[in-house]
PDB file of C-alpha atoms in Angstrom:
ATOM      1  CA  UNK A   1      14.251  -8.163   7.015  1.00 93.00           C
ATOM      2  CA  UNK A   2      11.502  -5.624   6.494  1.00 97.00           C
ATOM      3  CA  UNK A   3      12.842  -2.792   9.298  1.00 98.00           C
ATOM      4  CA  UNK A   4      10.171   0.101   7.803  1.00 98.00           C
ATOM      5  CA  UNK A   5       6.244  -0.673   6.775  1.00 98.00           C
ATOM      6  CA  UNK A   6       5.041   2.262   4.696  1.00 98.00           C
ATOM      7  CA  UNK A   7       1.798   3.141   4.074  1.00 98.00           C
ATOM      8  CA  UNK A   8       0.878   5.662   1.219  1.00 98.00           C
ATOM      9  CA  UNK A   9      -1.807   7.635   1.117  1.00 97.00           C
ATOM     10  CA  UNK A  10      -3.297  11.477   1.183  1.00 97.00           C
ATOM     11  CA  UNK A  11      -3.713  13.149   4.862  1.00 97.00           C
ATOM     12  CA  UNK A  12      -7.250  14.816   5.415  1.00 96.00           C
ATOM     13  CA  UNK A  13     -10.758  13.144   6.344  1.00 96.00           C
ATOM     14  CA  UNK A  14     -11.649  13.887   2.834  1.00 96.00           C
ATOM     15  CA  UNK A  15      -9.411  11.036   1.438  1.00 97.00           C
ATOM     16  CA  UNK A  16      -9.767   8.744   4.266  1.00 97.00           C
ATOM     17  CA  UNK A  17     -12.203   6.291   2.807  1.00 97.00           C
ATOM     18  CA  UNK A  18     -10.743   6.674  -0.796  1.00 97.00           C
ATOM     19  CA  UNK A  19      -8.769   4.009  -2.904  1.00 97.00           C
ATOM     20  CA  UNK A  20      -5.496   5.863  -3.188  1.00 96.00           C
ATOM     21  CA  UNK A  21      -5.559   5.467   0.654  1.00 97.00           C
ATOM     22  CA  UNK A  22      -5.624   1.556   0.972  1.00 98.00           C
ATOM     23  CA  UNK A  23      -1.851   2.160   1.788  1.00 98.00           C
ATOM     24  CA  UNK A  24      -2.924   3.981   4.967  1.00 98.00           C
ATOM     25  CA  UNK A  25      -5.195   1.308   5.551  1.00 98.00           C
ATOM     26  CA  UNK A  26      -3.201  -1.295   6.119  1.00 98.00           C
ATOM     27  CA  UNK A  27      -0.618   0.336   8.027  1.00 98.00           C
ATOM     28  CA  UNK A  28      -3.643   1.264  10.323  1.00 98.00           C
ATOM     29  CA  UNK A  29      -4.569  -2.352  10.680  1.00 98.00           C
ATOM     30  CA  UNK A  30      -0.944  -3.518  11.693  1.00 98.00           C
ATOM     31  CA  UNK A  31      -1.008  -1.211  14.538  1.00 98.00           C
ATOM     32  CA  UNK A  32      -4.184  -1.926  15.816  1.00 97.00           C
ATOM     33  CA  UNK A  33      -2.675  -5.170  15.309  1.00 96.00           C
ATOM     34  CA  UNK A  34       0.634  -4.815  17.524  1.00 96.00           C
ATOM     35  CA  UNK A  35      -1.072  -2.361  19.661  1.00 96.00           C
ATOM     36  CA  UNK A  36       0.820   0.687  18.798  1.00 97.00           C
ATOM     37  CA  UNK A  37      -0.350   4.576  18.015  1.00 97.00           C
ATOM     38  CA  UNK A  38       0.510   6.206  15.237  1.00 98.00           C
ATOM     39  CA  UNK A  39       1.680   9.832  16.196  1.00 98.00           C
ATOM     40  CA  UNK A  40       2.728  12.845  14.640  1.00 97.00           C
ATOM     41  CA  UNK A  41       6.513  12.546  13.938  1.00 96.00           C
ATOM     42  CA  UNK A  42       7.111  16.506  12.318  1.00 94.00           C
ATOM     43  CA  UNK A  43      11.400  15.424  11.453  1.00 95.00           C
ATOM     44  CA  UNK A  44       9.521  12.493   9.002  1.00 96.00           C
ATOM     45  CA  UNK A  45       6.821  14.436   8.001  1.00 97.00           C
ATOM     46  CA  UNK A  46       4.144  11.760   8.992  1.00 97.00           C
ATOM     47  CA  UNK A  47       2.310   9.568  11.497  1.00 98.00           C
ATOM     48  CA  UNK A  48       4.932   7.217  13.189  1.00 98.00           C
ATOM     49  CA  UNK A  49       5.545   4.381  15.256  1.00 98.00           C
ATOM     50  CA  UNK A  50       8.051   2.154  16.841  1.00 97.00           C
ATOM     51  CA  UNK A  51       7.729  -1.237  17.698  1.00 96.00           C
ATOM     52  CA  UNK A  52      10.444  -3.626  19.529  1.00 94.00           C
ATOM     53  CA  UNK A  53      10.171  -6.853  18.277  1.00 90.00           C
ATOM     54  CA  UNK A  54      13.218  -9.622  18.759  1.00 83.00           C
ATOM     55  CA  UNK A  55      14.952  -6.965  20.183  1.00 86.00           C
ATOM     56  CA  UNK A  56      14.829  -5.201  16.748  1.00 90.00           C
ATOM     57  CA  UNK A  57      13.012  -1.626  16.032  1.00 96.00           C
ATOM     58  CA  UNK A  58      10.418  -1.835  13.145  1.00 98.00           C
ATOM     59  CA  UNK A  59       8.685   1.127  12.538  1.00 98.00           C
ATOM     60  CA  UNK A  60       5.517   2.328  11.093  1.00 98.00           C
ATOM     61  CA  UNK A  61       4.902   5.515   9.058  1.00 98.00           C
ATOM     62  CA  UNK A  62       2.304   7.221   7.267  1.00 98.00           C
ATOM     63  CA  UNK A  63       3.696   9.864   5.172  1.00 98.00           C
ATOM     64  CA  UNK A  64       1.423  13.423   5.088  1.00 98.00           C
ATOM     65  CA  UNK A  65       3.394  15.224   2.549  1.00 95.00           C
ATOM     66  CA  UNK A  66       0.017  14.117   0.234  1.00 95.00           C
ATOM     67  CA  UNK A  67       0.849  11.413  -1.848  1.00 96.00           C
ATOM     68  CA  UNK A  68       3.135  13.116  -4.687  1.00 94.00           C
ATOM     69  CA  UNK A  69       6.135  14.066  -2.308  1.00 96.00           C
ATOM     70  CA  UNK A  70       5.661  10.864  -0.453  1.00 97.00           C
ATOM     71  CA  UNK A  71       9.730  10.288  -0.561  1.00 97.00           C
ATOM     72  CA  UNK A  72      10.534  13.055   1.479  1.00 97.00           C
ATOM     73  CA  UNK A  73       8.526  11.222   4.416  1.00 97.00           C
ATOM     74  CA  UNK A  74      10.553   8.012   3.523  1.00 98.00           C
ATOM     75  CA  UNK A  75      14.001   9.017   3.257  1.00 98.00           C
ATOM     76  CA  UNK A  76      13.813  11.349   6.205  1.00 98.00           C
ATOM     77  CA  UNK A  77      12.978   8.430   8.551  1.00 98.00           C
ATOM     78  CA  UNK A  78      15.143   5.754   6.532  1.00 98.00           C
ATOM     79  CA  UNK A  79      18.014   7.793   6.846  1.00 97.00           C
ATOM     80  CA  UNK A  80      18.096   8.983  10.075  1.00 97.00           C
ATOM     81  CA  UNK A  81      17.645   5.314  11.585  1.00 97.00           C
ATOM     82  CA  UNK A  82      20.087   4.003   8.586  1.00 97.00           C
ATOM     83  CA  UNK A  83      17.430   1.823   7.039  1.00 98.00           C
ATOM     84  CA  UNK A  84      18.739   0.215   3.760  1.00 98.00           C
ATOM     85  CA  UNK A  85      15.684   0.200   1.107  1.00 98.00           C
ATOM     86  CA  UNK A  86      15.745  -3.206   0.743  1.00 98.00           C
ATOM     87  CA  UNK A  87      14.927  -3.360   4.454  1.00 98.00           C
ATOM     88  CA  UNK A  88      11.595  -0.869   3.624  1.00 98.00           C
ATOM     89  CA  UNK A  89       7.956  -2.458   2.037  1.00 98.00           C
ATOM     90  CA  UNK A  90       5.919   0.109   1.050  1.00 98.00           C
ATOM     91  CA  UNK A  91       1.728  -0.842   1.000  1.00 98.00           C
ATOM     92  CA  UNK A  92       0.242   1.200  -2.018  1.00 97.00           C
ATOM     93  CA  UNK A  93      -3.296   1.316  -3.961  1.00 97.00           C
ATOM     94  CA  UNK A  94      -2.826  -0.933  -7.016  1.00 96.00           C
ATOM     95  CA  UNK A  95      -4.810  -0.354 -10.325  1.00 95.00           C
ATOM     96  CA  UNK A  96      -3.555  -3.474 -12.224  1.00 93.00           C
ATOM     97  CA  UNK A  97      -4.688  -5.755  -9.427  1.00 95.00           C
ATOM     98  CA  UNK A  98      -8.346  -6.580  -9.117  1.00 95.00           C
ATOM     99  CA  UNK A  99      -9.711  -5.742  -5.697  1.00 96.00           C
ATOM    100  CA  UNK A 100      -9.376  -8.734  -3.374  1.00 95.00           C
ATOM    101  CA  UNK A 101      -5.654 -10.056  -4.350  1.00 96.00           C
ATOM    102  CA  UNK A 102      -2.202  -8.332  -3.445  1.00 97.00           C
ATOM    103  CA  UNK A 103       0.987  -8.923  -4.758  1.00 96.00           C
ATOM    104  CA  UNK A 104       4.270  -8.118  -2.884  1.00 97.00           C
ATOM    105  CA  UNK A 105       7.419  -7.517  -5.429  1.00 96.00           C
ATOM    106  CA  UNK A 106      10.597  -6.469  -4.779  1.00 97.00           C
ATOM    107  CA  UNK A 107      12.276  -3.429  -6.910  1.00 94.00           C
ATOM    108  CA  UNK A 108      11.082  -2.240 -10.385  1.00 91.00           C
ATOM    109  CA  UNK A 109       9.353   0.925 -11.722  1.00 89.00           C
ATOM    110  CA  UNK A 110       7.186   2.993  -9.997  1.00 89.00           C
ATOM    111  CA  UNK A 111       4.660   2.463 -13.479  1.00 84.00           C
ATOM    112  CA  UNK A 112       2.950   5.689 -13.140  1.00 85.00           C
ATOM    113  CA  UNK A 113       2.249   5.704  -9.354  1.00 92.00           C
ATOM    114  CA  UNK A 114       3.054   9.002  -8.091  1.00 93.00           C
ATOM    115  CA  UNK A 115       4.029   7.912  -4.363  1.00 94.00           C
ATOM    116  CA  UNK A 116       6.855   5.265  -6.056  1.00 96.00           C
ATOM    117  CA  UNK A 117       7.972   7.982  -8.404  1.00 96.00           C
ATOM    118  CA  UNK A 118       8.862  10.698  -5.437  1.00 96.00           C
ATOM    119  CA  UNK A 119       9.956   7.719  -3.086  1.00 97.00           C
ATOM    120  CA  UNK A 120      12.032   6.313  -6.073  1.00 96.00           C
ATOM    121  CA  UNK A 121      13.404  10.032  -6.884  1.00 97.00           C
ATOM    122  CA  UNK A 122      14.561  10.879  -2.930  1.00 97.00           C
ATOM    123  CA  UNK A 123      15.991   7.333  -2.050  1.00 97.00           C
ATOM    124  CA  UNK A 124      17.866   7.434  -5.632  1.00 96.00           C
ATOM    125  CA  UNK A 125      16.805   3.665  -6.593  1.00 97.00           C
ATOM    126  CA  UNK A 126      13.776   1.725  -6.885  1.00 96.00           C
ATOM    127  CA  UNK A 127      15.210  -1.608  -4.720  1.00 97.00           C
ATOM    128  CA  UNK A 128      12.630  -1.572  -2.345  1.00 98.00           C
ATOM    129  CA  UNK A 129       9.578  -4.160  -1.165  1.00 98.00           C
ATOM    130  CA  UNK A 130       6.183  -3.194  -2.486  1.00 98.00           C
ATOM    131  CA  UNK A 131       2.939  -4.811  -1.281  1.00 98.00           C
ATOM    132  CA  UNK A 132       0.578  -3.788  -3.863  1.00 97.00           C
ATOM    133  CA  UNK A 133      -3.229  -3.978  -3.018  1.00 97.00           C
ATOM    134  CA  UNK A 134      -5.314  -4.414  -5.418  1.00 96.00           C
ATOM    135  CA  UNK A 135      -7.973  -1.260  -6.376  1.00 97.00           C
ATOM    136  CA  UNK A 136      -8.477  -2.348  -9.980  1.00 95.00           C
ATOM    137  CA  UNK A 137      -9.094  -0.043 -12.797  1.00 94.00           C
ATOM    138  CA  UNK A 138     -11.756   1.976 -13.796  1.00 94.00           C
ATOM    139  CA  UNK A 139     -11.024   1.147 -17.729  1.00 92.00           C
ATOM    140  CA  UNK A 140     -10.112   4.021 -18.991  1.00 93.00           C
ATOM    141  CA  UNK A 141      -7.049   5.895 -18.416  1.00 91.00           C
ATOM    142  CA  UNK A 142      -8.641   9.375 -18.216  1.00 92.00           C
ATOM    143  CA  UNK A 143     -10.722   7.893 -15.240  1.00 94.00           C
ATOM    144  CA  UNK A 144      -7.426   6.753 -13.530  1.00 94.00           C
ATOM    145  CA  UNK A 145      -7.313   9.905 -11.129  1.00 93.00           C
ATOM    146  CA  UNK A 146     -11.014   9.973 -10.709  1.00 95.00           C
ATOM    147  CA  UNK A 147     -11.386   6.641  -9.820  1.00 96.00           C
ATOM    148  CA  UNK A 148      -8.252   6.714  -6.651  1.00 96.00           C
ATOM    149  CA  UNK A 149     -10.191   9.347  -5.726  1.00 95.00           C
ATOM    150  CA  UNK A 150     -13.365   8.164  -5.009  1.00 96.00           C
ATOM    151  CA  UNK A 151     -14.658   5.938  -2.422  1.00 97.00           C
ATOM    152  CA  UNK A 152     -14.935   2.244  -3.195  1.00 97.00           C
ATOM    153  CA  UNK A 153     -17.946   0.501  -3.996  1.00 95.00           C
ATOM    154  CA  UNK A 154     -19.082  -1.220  -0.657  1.00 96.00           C
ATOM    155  CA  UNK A 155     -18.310  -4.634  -2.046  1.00 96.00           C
ATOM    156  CA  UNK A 156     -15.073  -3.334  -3.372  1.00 96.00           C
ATOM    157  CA  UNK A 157     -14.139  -2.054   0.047  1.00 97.00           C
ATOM    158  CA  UNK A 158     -15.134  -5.354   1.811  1.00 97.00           C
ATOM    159  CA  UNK A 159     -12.574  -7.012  -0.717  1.00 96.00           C
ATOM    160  CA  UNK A 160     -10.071  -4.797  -0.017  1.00 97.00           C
ATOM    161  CA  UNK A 161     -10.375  -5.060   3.590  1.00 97.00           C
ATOM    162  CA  UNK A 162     -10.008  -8.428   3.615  1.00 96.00           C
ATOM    163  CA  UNK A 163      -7.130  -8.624   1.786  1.00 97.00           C
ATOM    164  CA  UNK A 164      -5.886  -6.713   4.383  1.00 97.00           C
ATOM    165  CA  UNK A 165      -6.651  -8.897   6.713  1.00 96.00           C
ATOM    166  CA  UNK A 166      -5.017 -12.169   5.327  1.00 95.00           C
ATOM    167  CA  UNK A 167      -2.226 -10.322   4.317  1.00 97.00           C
ATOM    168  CA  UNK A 168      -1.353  -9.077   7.727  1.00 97.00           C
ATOM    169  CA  UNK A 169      -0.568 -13.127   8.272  1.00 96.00           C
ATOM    170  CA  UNK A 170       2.579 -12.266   6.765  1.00 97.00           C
ATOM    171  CA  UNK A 171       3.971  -9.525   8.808  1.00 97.00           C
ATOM    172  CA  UNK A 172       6.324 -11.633  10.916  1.00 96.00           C
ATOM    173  CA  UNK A 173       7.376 -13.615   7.605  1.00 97.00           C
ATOM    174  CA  UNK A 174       8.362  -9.951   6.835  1.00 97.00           C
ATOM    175  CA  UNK A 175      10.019  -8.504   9.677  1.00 97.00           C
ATOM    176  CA  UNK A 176      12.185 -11.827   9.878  1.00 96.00           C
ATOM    177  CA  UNK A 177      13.178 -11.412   6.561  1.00 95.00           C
ATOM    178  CA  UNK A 178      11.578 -14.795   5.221  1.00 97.00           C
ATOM    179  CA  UNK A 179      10.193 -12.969   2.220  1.00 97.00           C
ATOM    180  CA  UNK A 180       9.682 -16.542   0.347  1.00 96.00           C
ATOM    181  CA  UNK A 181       7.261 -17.512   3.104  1.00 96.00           C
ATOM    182  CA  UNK A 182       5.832 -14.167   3.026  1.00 97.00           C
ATOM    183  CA  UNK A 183       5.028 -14.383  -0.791  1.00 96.00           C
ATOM    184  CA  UNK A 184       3.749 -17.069  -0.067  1.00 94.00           C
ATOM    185  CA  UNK A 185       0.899 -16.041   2.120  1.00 94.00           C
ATOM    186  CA  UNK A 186       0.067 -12.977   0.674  1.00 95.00           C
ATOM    187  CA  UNK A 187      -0.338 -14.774  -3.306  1.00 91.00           C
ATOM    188  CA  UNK A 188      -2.148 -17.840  -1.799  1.00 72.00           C
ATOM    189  CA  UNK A 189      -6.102 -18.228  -1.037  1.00 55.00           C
ATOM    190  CA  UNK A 190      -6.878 -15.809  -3.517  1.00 52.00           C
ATOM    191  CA  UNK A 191     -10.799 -15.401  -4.577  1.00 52.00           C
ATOM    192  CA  UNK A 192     -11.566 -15.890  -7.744  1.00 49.00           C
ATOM    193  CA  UNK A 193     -11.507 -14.109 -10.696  1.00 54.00           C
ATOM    194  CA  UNK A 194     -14.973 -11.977 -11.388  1.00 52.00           C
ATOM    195  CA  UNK A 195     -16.017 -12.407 -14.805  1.00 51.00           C
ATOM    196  CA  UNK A 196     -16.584  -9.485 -17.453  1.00 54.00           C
ATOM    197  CA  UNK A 197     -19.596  -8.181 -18.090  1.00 52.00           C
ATOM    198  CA  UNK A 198     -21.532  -9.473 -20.832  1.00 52.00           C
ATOM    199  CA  UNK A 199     -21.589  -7.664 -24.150  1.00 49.00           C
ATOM    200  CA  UNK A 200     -24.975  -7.153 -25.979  1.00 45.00           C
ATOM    201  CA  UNK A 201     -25.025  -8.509 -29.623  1.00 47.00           C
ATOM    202  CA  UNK A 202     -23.309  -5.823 -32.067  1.00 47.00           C
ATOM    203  CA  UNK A 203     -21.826  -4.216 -28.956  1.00 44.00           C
ATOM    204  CA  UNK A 204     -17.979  -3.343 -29.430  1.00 43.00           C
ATOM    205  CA  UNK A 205     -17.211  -0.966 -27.266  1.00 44.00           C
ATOM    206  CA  UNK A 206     -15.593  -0.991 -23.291  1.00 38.00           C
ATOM    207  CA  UNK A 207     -18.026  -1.831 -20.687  1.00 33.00           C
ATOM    208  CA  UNK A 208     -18.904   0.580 -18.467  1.00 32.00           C
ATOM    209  CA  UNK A 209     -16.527   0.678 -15.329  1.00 31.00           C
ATOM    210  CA  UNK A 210     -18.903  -0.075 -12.591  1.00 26.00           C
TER     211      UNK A 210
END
């Protein structure tokens, strides 16, 4: 069972509305959700909160270490309450997922995302739940940090947020460790596929992110 719900992201009201805060996001919309508040917790270095559910604690937690040492915010609070990391899903920004789908995966490599790498790198192993929301990419890897940086596009953002939405259906699937059922809410109903811009005759080259 999912005991921790991460949410990554960068503190400040300058990255609030940015996609590399999406993470942040949704952890916002669970408590609203299970009307809880998110407070300042300074021994985990982020914005926490506990909920009782079954008679179990789940908590919440926002990290504000800025998204790079996002670990340290992790491990403090896993360790203290003896959370396994198979018992932690951390919500993240996703480039390789279009916006408007998510995709929740179990263990692998932090591919490039600097929140896994320092959360992989302080709990020593990358077996932990990911729900990865889906930011898509700007198409060109030198754009990559630009691009989580920047605000969505309003139609992005209304994608986003309801992907948010239907995959909060699965929180209870989570926290009673029926991860099957879980998957299988959050990779169902899924809108489809935009289609790529269309290339002018002779034209070769990348389209333009938009």
């Amino acid at each position: 069972m999912i005991k921790l719900f991460v949410g990554l992201g960068n503190p400040g009201p300058e990255y609030e509305a940015t996609r590399h805060n999406a993470g942040f996001w949704w952890i916002d919309a669970l408590a609203r959700d299970w009307k809880l508040n998110l407070v300042p917790e300074r021994g985990y270095h982020g914005l926490a909160a506990r909920a009782n559910i079954g008679g179990q604690s789940i908590w919440l937690l926002e990290p504000q270490t800025f998204m790079n040492l996002s670990g340290k915010s992790v491990a403090a609070l896993a360790r203290f309450f003896k959370i396994a990391p198979e018992e932690i899903l951390v919500v993240h920004d996703e480039l390789d997922v279009v916006p408007g789908q998510a995709k929740l995966k179990f263990g692998g490599s932090h591919a490039g995302h600097n929140g896994l790498r320092d959360i992989h790198a302080q709990l020593g192993t990358g077996d932990y739940w990911r729900l990865r929301l889906g930011i898509g990419h700007p198409g060109v890897k030198s754009e990559v940090v630009n691009w989580v940086l920047k605000k969505p596009l309003k139609e992005q953002r209304e994608l986003i947020d309801d992907t948010i939405v239907r995959t909060l259906h699965a929180a209870p699937a989570l926290v009673a460790g029926e991860m099957e059922k879980a998957t299988m809410l959050i990779h169902t109903s899924k809108p489809p596929r935009p289609k790529p811009p269309r290339r002018e005759p002779g034209d070769g080259g990348t389209p333009a992110a938009t």
